[in-house]
CSV table of C-alpha atoms in Angstrom, one decimal:
chain,number,residue,atom,x,y,z
A,1,MET,CA,5.2,-15.1,-26.2
A,2,GLY,CA,2.5,-14.1,-23.8
A,3,LEU,CA,1.6,-14.6,-20.1
A,4,LEU,CA,0.2,-18.1,-19.7
A,5,ILE,CA,-2.7,-18.4,-17.2
A,6,VAL,CA,-4.3,-21.8,-16.3
A,7,GLY,CA,-7.3,-22.3,-14.0
A,8,SER,CA,-11.0,-22.5,-13.8
A,9,VAL,CA,-13.5,-20.6,-15.9
A,10,GLY,CA,-17.1,-20.7,-14.6
A,11,LEU,CA,-20.4,-19.1,-13.8
A,12,ASP,CA,-21.0,-17.8,-10.3
A,13,THR,CA,-24.1,-17.2,-8.3
A,14,VAL,CA,-23.3,-14.7,-5.5
A,15,ILE,CA,-25.5,-13.4,-2.7
A,16,THR,CA,-24.3,-10.6,-0.5
A,17,PRO,CA,-26.3,-8.4,2.0
A,18,PHE,CA,-26.4,-5.8,-0.9
A,19,ASP,CA,-27.5,-7.7,-3.9
A,20,LYS,CA,-27.5,-11.0,-5.8
A,21,VAL,CA,-26.2,-12.1,-9.3
A,22,GLU,CA,-26.8,-15.4,-11.1
A,23,ASP,CA,-24.6,-17.1,-13.7
A,24,ALA,CA,-22.1,-14.2,-13.6
A,25,LEU,CA,-18.7,-14.7,-15.1
A,26,GLY,CA,-16.2,-16.3,-12.7
A,27,GLY,CA,-13.3,-18.7,-12.3
A,28,SER,CA,-9.7,-18.2,-11.2
A,29,SER,CA,-8.2,-17.9,-14.7
A,30,THR,CA,-10.9,-15.4,-15.7
A,31,TYR,CA,-10.1,-13.0,-12.9
A,32,ILE,CA,-6.4,-13.4,-13.3
A,33,SER,CA,-6.5,-12.8,-17.0
A,34,LEU,CA,-8.7,-9.7,-16.9
A,35,ALA,CA,-6.6,-8.2,-14.2
A,36,ALA,CA,-3.3,-8.9,-16.0
A,37,SER,CA,-4.7,-7.7,-19.3
A,38,TYR,CA,-4.2,-4.1,-18.4
A,39,PHE,CA,-0.4,-4.5,-18.0
A,40,SER,CA,0.8,-6.3,-21.1
A,41,GLY,CA,-0.4,-8.8,-23.7
A,42,PRO,CA,-1.1,-11.1,-25.0
A,43,ILE,CA,-2.7,-13.1,-22.2
A,44,GLU,CA,-2.8,-16.8,-23.0
A,45,LEU,CA,-5.7,-18.6,-21.1
A,46,VAL,CA,-6.1,-22.4,-20.7
A,47,GLY,CA,-9.3,-23.7,-19.3
A,48,VAL,CA,-12.5,-25.5,-20.1
A,49,VAL,CA,-16.2,-24.5,-20.4
A,50,GLY,CA,-19.4,-26.2,-21.6
A,51,THR,CA,-21.4,-25.5,-24.6
A,52,ASP,CA,-23.7,-23.4,-22.4
A,53,PHE,CA,-21.0,-20.8,-21.8
A,54,PRO,CA,-22.3,-17.4,-22.9
A,55,LYS,CA,-20.7,-16.0,-26.1
A,56,LYS,CA,-20.8,-12.5,-24.5
A,57,TYR,CA,-18.2,-13.7,-22.0
A,58,ILE,CA,-16.0,-15.1,-24.8
A,59,GLN,CA,-16.2,-11.7,-26.5
A,60,LEU,CA,-15.4,-9.9,-23.3
A,61,MET,CA,-12.2,-11.8,-22.8
A,62,GLU,CA,-11.2,-11.4,-26.4
A,63,ASP,CA,-11.8,-7.7,-26.2
A,64,HIS,CA,-9.2,-7.7,-23.3
A,65,ASN,CA,-6.6,-9.3,-25.6
A,66,VAL,CA,-7.0,-12.7,-24.0
A,67,ASN,CA,-5.9,-15.5,-26.4
A,68,LEU,CA,-8.5,-18.3,-26.1
A,69,GLU,CA,-6.8,-20.9,-28.2
A,70,GLY,CA,-6.3,-22.9,-25.1
A,71,LEU,CA,-10.0,-22.7,-23.9
A,72,GLN,CA,-11.6,-26.0,-24.4
A,73,ILE,CA,-15.4,-25.9,-25.2
A,74,ARG,CA,-16.8,-29.3,-24.4
A,75,GLU,CA,-20.3,-30.8,-24.6
A,76,GLY,CA,-22.0,-30.3,-21.3
A,77,LYS,CA,-22.4,-27.6,-18.7
A,78,THR,CA,-19.9,-25.1,-17.5
A,79,PHE,CA,-18.4,-25.2,-13.9
A,80,ARG,CA,-20.8,-23.4,-11.5
A,81,TRP,CA,-20.3,-22.2,-8.0
A,82,GLY,CA,-22.6,-20.4,-5.6
A,83,GLY,CA,-21.8,-18.6,-2.4
A,84,LYS,CA,-23.5,-16.4,0.2
A,85,TYR,CA,-21.6,-13.7,2.1
A,86,HIS,CA,-22.6,-12.5,5.5
A,87,TYR,CA,-22.5,-8.9,6.7
A,88,ASP,CA,-18.9,-9.7,7.7
A,89,LEU,CA,-17.8,-10.3,4.2
A,90,ASN,CA,-14.9,-12.5,5.5
A,91,VAL,CA,-17.6,-15.1,6.3
A,92,ARG,CA,-19.0,-17.0,3.3
A,93,ASP,CA,-21.2,-20.1,2.9
A,94,THR,CA,-20.7,-22.2,-0.2
A,95,LEU,CA,-24.2,-23.0,-1.5
A,96,PHE,CA,-23.2,-25.4,-4.3
A,97,THR,CA,-20.3,-26.5,-6.4
A,98,ASP,CA,-21.1,-28.1,-9.7
A,99,LEU,CA,-17.9,-29.2,-11.4
A,100,ASN,CA,-19.6,-30.3,-14.7
A,101,VAL,CA,-17.1,-30.3,-17.5
A,102,PHE,CA,-14.4,-29.0,-15.2
A,103,GLU,CA,-14.4,-32.4,-13.3
A,104,SER,CA,-12.5,-34.0,-16.1
A,105,PHE,CA,-10.4,-31.0,-17.1
A,106,ASP,CA,-7.1,-32.0,-18.6
A,107,PRO,CA,-5.0,-28.8,-19.3
A,108,VAL,CA,-3.6,-29.2,-22.8
A,109,ILE,CA,-1.2,-26.4,-23.6
A,110,PRO,CA,-1.3,-25.3,-27.2
A,111,GLU,CA,2.1,-25.5,-29.0
A,112,SER,CA,2.1,-21.8,-29.5
A,113,PHE,CA,1.8,-21.3,-25.7
A,114,ARG,CA,4.6,-23.7,-24.6
A,115,LYS,CA,7.4,-21.2,-24.9
A,116,SER,CA,5.8,-18.7,-22.5
A,117,LYS,CA,8.3,-17.7,-19.9
A,118,TYR,CA,5.8,-16.3,-17.4
A,119,VAL,CA,3.1,-18.7,-16.0
A,120,CYS,CA,0.4,-18.1,-13.4
A,121,LEU,CA,-1.3,-21.2,-12.1
A,122,GLY,CA,-4.8,-20.5,-10.7
A,123,ASN,CA,-6.2,-22.5,-7.8
A,124,ILE,CA,-6.8,-26.0,-9.2
A,125,ASP,CA,-5.6,-29.6,-8.4
A,126,PRO,CA,-1.8,-29.5,-7.9
A,127,VAL,CA,-1.5,-32.6,-10.1
A,128,LEU,CA,-3.0,-30.5,-13.0
A,129,GLN,CA,-0.7,-27.6,-12.1
A,130,MET,CA,2.3,-29.9,-12.4
A,131,ARG,CA,0.9,-31.3,-15.7
A,132,VAL,CA,0.9,-27.7,-17.1
A,133,LEU,CA,4.6,-27.1,-16.1
A,134,GLU,CA,5.6,-30.5,-17.6
A,135,GLN,CA,4.3,-29.3,-21.0
A,136,MET,CA,6.2,-26.0,-20.9
A,137,ASP,CA,9.6,-25.6,-22.6
A,138,ASP,CA,11.5,-23.6,-20.0
A,139,PRO,CA,9.3,-21.3,-17.9
A,140,GLN,CA,11.4,-18.5,-16.3
A,141,PHE,CA,8.9,-17.4,-13.6
A,142,VAL,CA,6.0,-19.4,-12.2
A,143,VAL,CA,3.4,-18.0,-9.8
A,144,CYS,CA,1.1,-20.4,-8.1
A,145,ASP,CA,-2.1,-20.3,-5.9
A,146,THR,CA,-3.6,-23.0,-3.8
A,147,MET,CA,-6.1,-23.5,-1.1
A,148,ASN,CA,-7.0,-25.4,2.1
A,149,TYR,CA,-8.7,-28.2,0.2
A,150,TRP,CA,-5.4,-29.2,-1.6
A,151,ILE,CA,-3.2,-28.5,1.4
A,152,GLU,CA,-5.2,-31.0,3.5
A,153,GLY,CA,-6.2,-33.5,0.8
A,154,MET,CA,-3.2,-33.6,-1.6
A,155,ARG,CA,-0.3,-32.4,0.5
A,156,ASP,CA,2.3,-34.8,-1.0
A,157,GLU,CA,1.4,-33.7,-4.6
A,158,LEU,CA,1.4,-30.0,-3.5
A,159,LEU,CA,4.9,-30.3,-2.0
A,160,LYS,CA,6.2,-31.7,-5.3
A,161,LEU,CA,4.6,-28.8,-7.1
A,162,LEU,CA,6.2,-26.2,-4.7
A,163,GLN,CA,9.6,-27.3,-5.8
A,164,MET,CA,8.7,-26.1,-9.3
A,165,VAL,CA,7.3,-22.6,-8.6
A,166,HIS,CA,9.0,-19.3,-7.9
A,167,VAL,CA,6.2,-17.5,-6.0
A,168,LEU,CA,3.4,-19.0,-3.9
A,169,ILE,CA,0.4,-16.8,-3.1
A,170,ILE,CA,-1.9,-18.0,-0.3
A,171,ASN,CA,-3.9,-16.4,2.6
A,172,ASP,CA,-2.9,-16.4,6.2
A,173,SER,CA,-5.0,-19.4,7.3
A,174,GLU,CA,-3.6,-21.4,4.4
A,175,ALA,CA,0.0,-20.4,5.3
A,176,ARG,CA,-0.6,-21.6,8.9
A,177,LEU,CA,-2.1,-24.9,7.7
A,178,LEU,CA,0.7,-25.5,5.2
A,179,ALA,CA,3.5,-24.8,7.6
A,180,ASN,CA,1.7,-26.2,10.7
A,181,GLU,CA,2.8,-23.1,12.4
A,182,PRO,CA,0.6,-20.3,13.8
A,183,ASN,CA,3.2,-17.5,13.6
A,184,LEU,CA,3.3,-16.2,10.0
A,185,ILE,CA,7.0,-15.1,10.2
A,186,LYS,CA,8.0,-18.6,11.2
A,187,ALA,CA,5.5,-20.1,8.7
A,188,SER,CA,7.0,-18.1,5.9
A,189,LYS,CA,10.5,-19.6,6.5
A,190,ILE,CA,9.1,-23.1,6.6
A,191,ILE,CA,7.1,-22.6,3.4
A,192,ARG,CA,10.0,-21.1,1.5
A,193,ASP,CA,12.1,-24.0,2.5
A,194,MET,CA,9.6,-26.2,0.6
A,195,GLY,CA,10.7,-24.6,-2.7
A,196,PRO,CA,9.2,-21.1,-3.6
A,197,GLU,CA,11.8,-18.4,-3.7
A,198,SER,CA,9.2,-15.9,-2.6
A,199,LEU,CA,5.9,-16.1,-0.7
A,200,ILE,CA,3.0,-13.7,-0.5
A,201,ILE,CA,0.5,-14.1,2.3
A,202,LYS,CA,-2.8,-12.3,1.7
A,203,LYS,CA,-4.5,-10.9,4.8
A,204,GLY,CA,-7.7,-9.6,3.4
A,205,GLU,CA,-8.6,-6.2,4.8
A,206,HIS,CA,-5.2,-6.1,6.5
A,207,GLY,CA,-3.2,-6.1,3.3
A,208,ALA,CA,-0.5,-8.5,2.1
A,209,MET,CA,3.0,-9.6,3.1
A,210,LEU,CA,5.9,-10.4,0.8
A,211,PHE,CA,8.7,-12.7,2.0
A,212,SER,CA,11.7,-12.8,-0.4
A,213,GLU,CA,15.4,-13.4,0.2
A,214,ASP,CA,16.1,-11.5,3.4
A,215,THR,CA,13.2,-9.1,2.9
A,216,ILE,CA,9.8,-8.8,4.6
A,217,PHE,CA,7.5,-6.3,2.9
A,218,SER,CA,4.0,-5.4,4.2
A,219,ALA,CA,1.5,-3.7,1.9
A,220,PRO,CA,-1.6,-2.0,3.3
A,221,ALA,CA,-5.1,-2.7,2.1
A,222,TYR,CA,-6.9,0.0,0.3
A,223,PRO,CA,-9.4,1.7,2.6
A,224,MET,CA,-12.8,0.8,1.0
A,225,GLU,CA,-16.0,2.5,2.0
A,226,MET,CA,-18.0,-0.3,0.4
A,227,ILE,CA,-17.2,-3.8,-0.7
A,228,TYR,CA,-19.9,-5.3,-2.9
A,229,ASP,CA,-18.4,-8.7,-3.8
A,230,PRO,CA,-15.1,-10.2,-2.5
A,231,THR,CA,-15.3,-13.1,-5.0
A,232,GLY,CA,-12.2,-13.1,-7.2
A,233,ALA,CA,-10.2,-10.6,-5.1
A,234,GLY,CA,-7.3,-13.0,-4.6
A,235,ASP,CA,-7.2,-14.0,-8.2
A,236,SER,CA,-7.3,-10.3,-9.3
A,237,PHE,CA,-4.3,-9.8,-6.9
A,238,ALA,CA,-2.5,-12.6,-8.7
A,239,GLY,CA,-3.3,-11.1,-12.1
A,240,GLY,CA,-2.1,-7.6,-11.1
A,241,PHE,CA,1.0,-9.0,-9.5
A,242,THR,CA,2.0,-11.3,-12.3
A,243,GLY,CA,0.9,-8.8,-15.0
A,244,HIS,CA,3.3,-6.1,-13.7
A,245,LEU,CA,6.2,-8.5,-13.5
A,246,PHE,CA,5.5,-9.7,-17.1
A,247,LYS,CA,5.3,-6.1,-18.3
A,248,THR,CA,8.6,-5.0,-16.7
A,249,ARG,CA,10.5,-8.3,-17.0
A,250,ASP,CA,12.2,-7.3,-13.7
A,251,LEU,CA,12.2,-9.9,-10.9
A,252,SER,CA,14.2,-7.9,-8.4
A,253,VAL,CA,13.0,-7.8,-4.8
A,254,ASN,CA,12.2,-4.1,-5.2
A,255,ASN,CA,10.0,-4.7,-8.2
A,256,LEU,CA,8.3,-7.6,-6.5
A,257,LYS,CA,7.2,-5.0,-3.9
A,258,CYS,CA,5.8,-2.9,-6.6
A,259,ALA,CA,4.0,-5.9,-8.0
A,260,VAL,CA,2.4,-6.5,-4.6
A,261,ILE,CA,1.0,-3.0,-4.7
A,262,TYR,CA,-0.3,-3.4,-8.2
A,263,GLY,CA,-1.9,-6.7,-7.2
A,264,SER,CA,-3.6,-5.0,-4.2
A,265,SER,CA,-4.8,-2.2,-6.6
A,266,MET,CA,-6.4,-4.8,-8.9
A,267,ALA,CA,-8.0,-6.6,-6.0
A,268,SER,CA,-9.5,-3.3,-4.7
A,269,PHE,CA,-11.1,-2.6,-8.1
A,270,CYS,CA,-12.5,-6.1,-8.2
A,271,VAL,CA,-14.4,-5.9,-4.9
A,272,GLU,CA,-16.1,-2.6,-5.9
A,273,GLN,CA,-18.6,-4.4,-8.1
A,274,PHE,CA,-20.1,-7.8,-8.6
A,275,SER,CA,-18.4,-10.6,-10.6
A,276,THR,CA,-15.7,-9.2,-13.0
A,277,LYS,CA,-17.5,-5.9,-13.5
A,278,GLY,CA,-14.9,-4.0,-11.5
A,279,LEU,CA,-12.2,-5.2,-13.9
A,280,GLU,CA,-14.0,-4.8,-17.2
A,281,GLU,CA,-13.7,-1.1,-18.0
A,282,LEU,CA,-10.4,0.1,-16.3
A,283,SER,CA,-7.5,2.0,-17.9
A,284,TYR,CA,-3.8,1.7,-17.1
A,285,LEU,CA,-4.0,5.4,-16.1
A,286,LYS,CA,-6.7,4.7,-13.5
A,287,ILE,CA,-4.6,1.8,-12.2
A,288,GLN,CA,-1.6,4.0,-11.9
A,289,ASP,CA,-3.7,6.5,-9.9
A,290,ARG,CA,-4.8,3.8,-7.5
A,291,TYR,CA,-1.2,2.5,-7.3
A,292,ARG,CA,-0.1,6.0,-6.2
A,293,GLU,CA,-2.9,6.2,-3.7
A,294,PHE,CA,-1.6,3.0,-2.1
A,295,LEU,CA,1.9,4.5,-1.9
A,296,ASN,CA,0.6,7.6,-0.2
A,297,ILE,CA,-1.3,5.6,2.4
A,298,SER,CA,2.0,4.4,4.0
A,299,ARG,CA,4.4,7.2,3.0
A,300,ILE,CA,6.1,9.2,5.8
A,301,ASP,CA,7.4,12.6,4.7
A,302,GLU,CA,10.9,13.3,6.1
């Protein structure tokens, strides 16, 4: 049984002050899968692409031990997204969103995937996320991502979903919107009362916070001299976080803290290059080195 990942697979056009790429590999499940692939396998991906999806990207994911039995290839064009980042890379304009075959995506979980105990739900319609869980036999650990669009437009459905997940990963603005509370500490309590046992709030260049049981853990962000492309950083975080937990099979609060650092490490690799390039040629040893660098950033010698 592998780690099941469900989300979008697409082609991105990204413009930053430094460069531009067109039809680059993208999508939430893509970033999550590649990031998680360095920890343990196999990775089981469920998504949909069109007949125009480049074969080189299929090969790339297969080379990373990603099982594509659940990847639907349908007649038509692949989901495409375009965005332009400003010099402040926290500011982004969406240039276009062409859903194409993703518009009618119905996640069908292959029989061989349904016994998977660890599930990571990328940022898609909460109704589809619930549909995934309804097809699973008995998932032990479910990680979920969402966004402002679903919080505002499908709140009731999202609240039903949150009762079925163990960890919710969102950013600070999403947490405030979901809880209707500006203070993140208060917001975390409100959100955890909605269902998730643990909550991770991503704060971009200010790191990430974990709320679990009676624990609050704050992880720093990696000090980057240059960020080339923030696209996929949050999904890479989710992949590193879930990948470590899947590898260790340890869901203790202390190991959740470790998983947050691994997630932050994968996100830092992601933003160093465009598209998925920063995730394509890593090694577990290099990831361990980055993990130790994270620990050293906040360590105080007695």
